[in-house]
Coordinates of C-alpha atoms in Angstrom, one line a residue:
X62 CA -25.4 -16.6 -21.0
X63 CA -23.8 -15.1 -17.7
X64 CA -20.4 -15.9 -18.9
X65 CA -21.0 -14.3 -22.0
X66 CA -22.0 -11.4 -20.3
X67 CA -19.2 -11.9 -17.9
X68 CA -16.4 -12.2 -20.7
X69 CA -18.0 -9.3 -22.3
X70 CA -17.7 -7.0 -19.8
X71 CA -14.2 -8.5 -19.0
X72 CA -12.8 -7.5 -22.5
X73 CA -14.7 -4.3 -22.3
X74 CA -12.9 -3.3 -19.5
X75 CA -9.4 -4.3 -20.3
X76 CA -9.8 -2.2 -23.5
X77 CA -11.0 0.7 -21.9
X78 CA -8.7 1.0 -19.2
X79 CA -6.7 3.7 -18.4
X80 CA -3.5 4.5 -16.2
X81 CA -4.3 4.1 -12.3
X82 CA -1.2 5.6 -10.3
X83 CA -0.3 3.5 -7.0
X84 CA -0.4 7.3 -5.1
X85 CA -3.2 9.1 -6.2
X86 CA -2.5 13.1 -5.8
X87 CA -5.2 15.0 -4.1
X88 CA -6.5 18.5 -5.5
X89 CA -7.7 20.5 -2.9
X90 CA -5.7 21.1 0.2
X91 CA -8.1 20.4 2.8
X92 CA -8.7 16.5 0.8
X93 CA -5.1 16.3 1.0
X94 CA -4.7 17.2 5.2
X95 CA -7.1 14.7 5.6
X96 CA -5.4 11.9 3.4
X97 CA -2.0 12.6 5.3
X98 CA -3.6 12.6 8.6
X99 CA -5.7 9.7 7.6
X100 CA -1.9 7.3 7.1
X101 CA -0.8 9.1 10.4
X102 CA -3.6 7.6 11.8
X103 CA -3.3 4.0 10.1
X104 CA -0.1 4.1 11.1
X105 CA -0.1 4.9 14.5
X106 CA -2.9 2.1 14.7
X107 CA -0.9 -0.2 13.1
X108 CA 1.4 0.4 15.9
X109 CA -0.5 0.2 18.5
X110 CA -1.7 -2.9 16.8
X111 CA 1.8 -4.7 16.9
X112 CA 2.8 -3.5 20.6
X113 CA -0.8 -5.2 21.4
X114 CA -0.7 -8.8 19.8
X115 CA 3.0 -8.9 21.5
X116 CA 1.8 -7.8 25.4
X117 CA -0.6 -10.4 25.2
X118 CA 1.6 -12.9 24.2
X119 CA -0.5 -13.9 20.8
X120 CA 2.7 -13.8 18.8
X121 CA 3.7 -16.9 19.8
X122 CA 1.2 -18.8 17.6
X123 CA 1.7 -18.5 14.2
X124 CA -1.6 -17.2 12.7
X125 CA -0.7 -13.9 14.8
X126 CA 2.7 -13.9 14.1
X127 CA 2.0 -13.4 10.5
X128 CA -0.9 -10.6 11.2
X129 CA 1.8 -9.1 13.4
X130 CA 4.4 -8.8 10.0
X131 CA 0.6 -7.5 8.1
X132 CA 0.8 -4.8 10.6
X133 CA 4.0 -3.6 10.1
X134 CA 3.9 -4.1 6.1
X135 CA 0.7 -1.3 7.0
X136 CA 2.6 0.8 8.7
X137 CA 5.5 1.2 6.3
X138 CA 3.2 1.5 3.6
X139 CA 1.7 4.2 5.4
X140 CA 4.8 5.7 6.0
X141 CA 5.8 5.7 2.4
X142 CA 2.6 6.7 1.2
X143 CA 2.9 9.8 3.2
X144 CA 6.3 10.5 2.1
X145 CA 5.2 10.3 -1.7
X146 CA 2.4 12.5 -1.0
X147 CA 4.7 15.2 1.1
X148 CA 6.5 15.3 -2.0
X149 CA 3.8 15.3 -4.7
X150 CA 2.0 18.0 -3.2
X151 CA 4.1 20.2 -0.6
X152 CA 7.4 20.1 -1.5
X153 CA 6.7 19.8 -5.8
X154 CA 10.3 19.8 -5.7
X155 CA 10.9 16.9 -8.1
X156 CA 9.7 17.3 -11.9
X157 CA 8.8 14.9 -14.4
X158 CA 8.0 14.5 -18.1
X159 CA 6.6 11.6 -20.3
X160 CA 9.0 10.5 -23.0
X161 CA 6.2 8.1 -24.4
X162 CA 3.8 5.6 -22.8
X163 CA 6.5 3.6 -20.6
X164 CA 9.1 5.9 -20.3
X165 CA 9.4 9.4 -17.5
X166 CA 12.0 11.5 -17.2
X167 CA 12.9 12.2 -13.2
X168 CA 14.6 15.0 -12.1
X169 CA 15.3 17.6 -9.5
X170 CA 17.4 21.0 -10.3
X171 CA 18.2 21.9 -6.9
X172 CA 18.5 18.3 -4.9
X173 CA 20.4 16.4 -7.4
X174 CA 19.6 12.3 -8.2
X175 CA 19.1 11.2 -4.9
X176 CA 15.9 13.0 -4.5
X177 CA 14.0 12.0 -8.0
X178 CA 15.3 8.3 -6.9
X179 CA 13.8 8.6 -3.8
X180 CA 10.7 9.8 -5.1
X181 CA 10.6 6.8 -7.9
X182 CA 11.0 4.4 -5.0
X183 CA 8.0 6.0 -2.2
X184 CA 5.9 5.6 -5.7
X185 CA 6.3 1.7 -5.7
X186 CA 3.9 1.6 -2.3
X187 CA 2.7 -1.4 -3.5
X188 CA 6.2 -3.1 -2.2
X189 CA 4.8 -2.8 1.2
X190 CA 1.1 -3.3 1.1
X191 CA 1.0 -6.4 -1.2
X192 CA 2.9 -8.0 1.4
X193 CA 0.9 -7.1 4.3
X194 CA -2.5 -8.2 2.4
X195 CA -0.2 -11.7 1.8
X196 CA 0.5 -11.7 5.1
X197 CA -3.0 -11.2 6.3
X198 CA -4.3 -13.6 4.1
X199 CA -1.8 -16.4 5.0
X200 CA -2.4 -15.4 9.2
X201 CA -6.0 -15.4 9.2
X202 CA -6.2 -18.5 6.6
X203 CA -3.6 -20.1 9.6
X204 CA -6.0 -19.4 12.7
X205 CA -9.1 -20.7 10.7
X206 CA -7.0 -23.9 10.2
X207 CA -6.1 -23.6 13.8
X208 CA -9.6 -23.0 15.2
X209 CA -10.7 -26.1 12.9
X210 CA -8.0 -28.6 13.7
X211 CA -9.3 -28.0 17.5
X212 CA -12.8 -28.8 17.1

């Protein structure tokens, strides 16, 4: 009965789903200060994060090396997430149009195609935080293997 249920709701969903954008725009301008200062923050951390697991030496044991290249995947996402959302909402200087479900139309009147390029790319965010959750994943699955291989 539960994987009825289960398969059920699976289906459900995957026909009722709708587009979900990698950089979500935010109405409101105070939601938005708080988003951007929110990824300079992460950033920063993630910063702060790296400088710290190389002082204390913990780089030299794989697990941390790999949470060490999570932390910098962070931090460039960051980056480019704030990027996309300085353009979506500051600058509004690229446009776009749909041309159809799979196809958008770029452009910029006054910047030229470097700019809607650009933009297209800092939308792909998910080029720098899939990796770091990999890379997470793989460092922390390394230090349990690690820890257990010494007991």
């Amino acid at each position: 009965m539960k994987r009825k249920v289960f398969w059920l709701v699976f289906i459900i969903s995957l026909v009722s789903a709708s587009p979900a954008w990698a950089v979500q725009a935010h109405g409101a301008p105070e939601g938005l200060y708080i988003h951007q200062f929110a990824h300079v923050f992460f950033a920063a951390a993630m910063g702060i994060f790296m400088y710290w697991l190389k002082a204390s030496a913990l780089t030299t044991q794989p697990g941390w090396r790999m949470i060490r290249y999570c932390a910098l995947f962070l931090l460039l996402w960051n980056i480019d997430a704030f990027a996309a959302h300085f353009l979506d909402e500051n600058l509004a200087i690229v446009s776009f149009e749909r041309n159809g479900l799979l196809h958008m139309n770029l452009s910029s009147e006054t910047q030229g195609p470097f700019l809607p390029a650009l933009y297209y790319f800092l939308k792909m965010d998910h080029l720098w935080c899939v990796p770091g959750m990999v890379f997470l994943y793989l460092g922390l699955r390394r230090i349990l293997a690690d820890q257990q291989a010494k007991e």
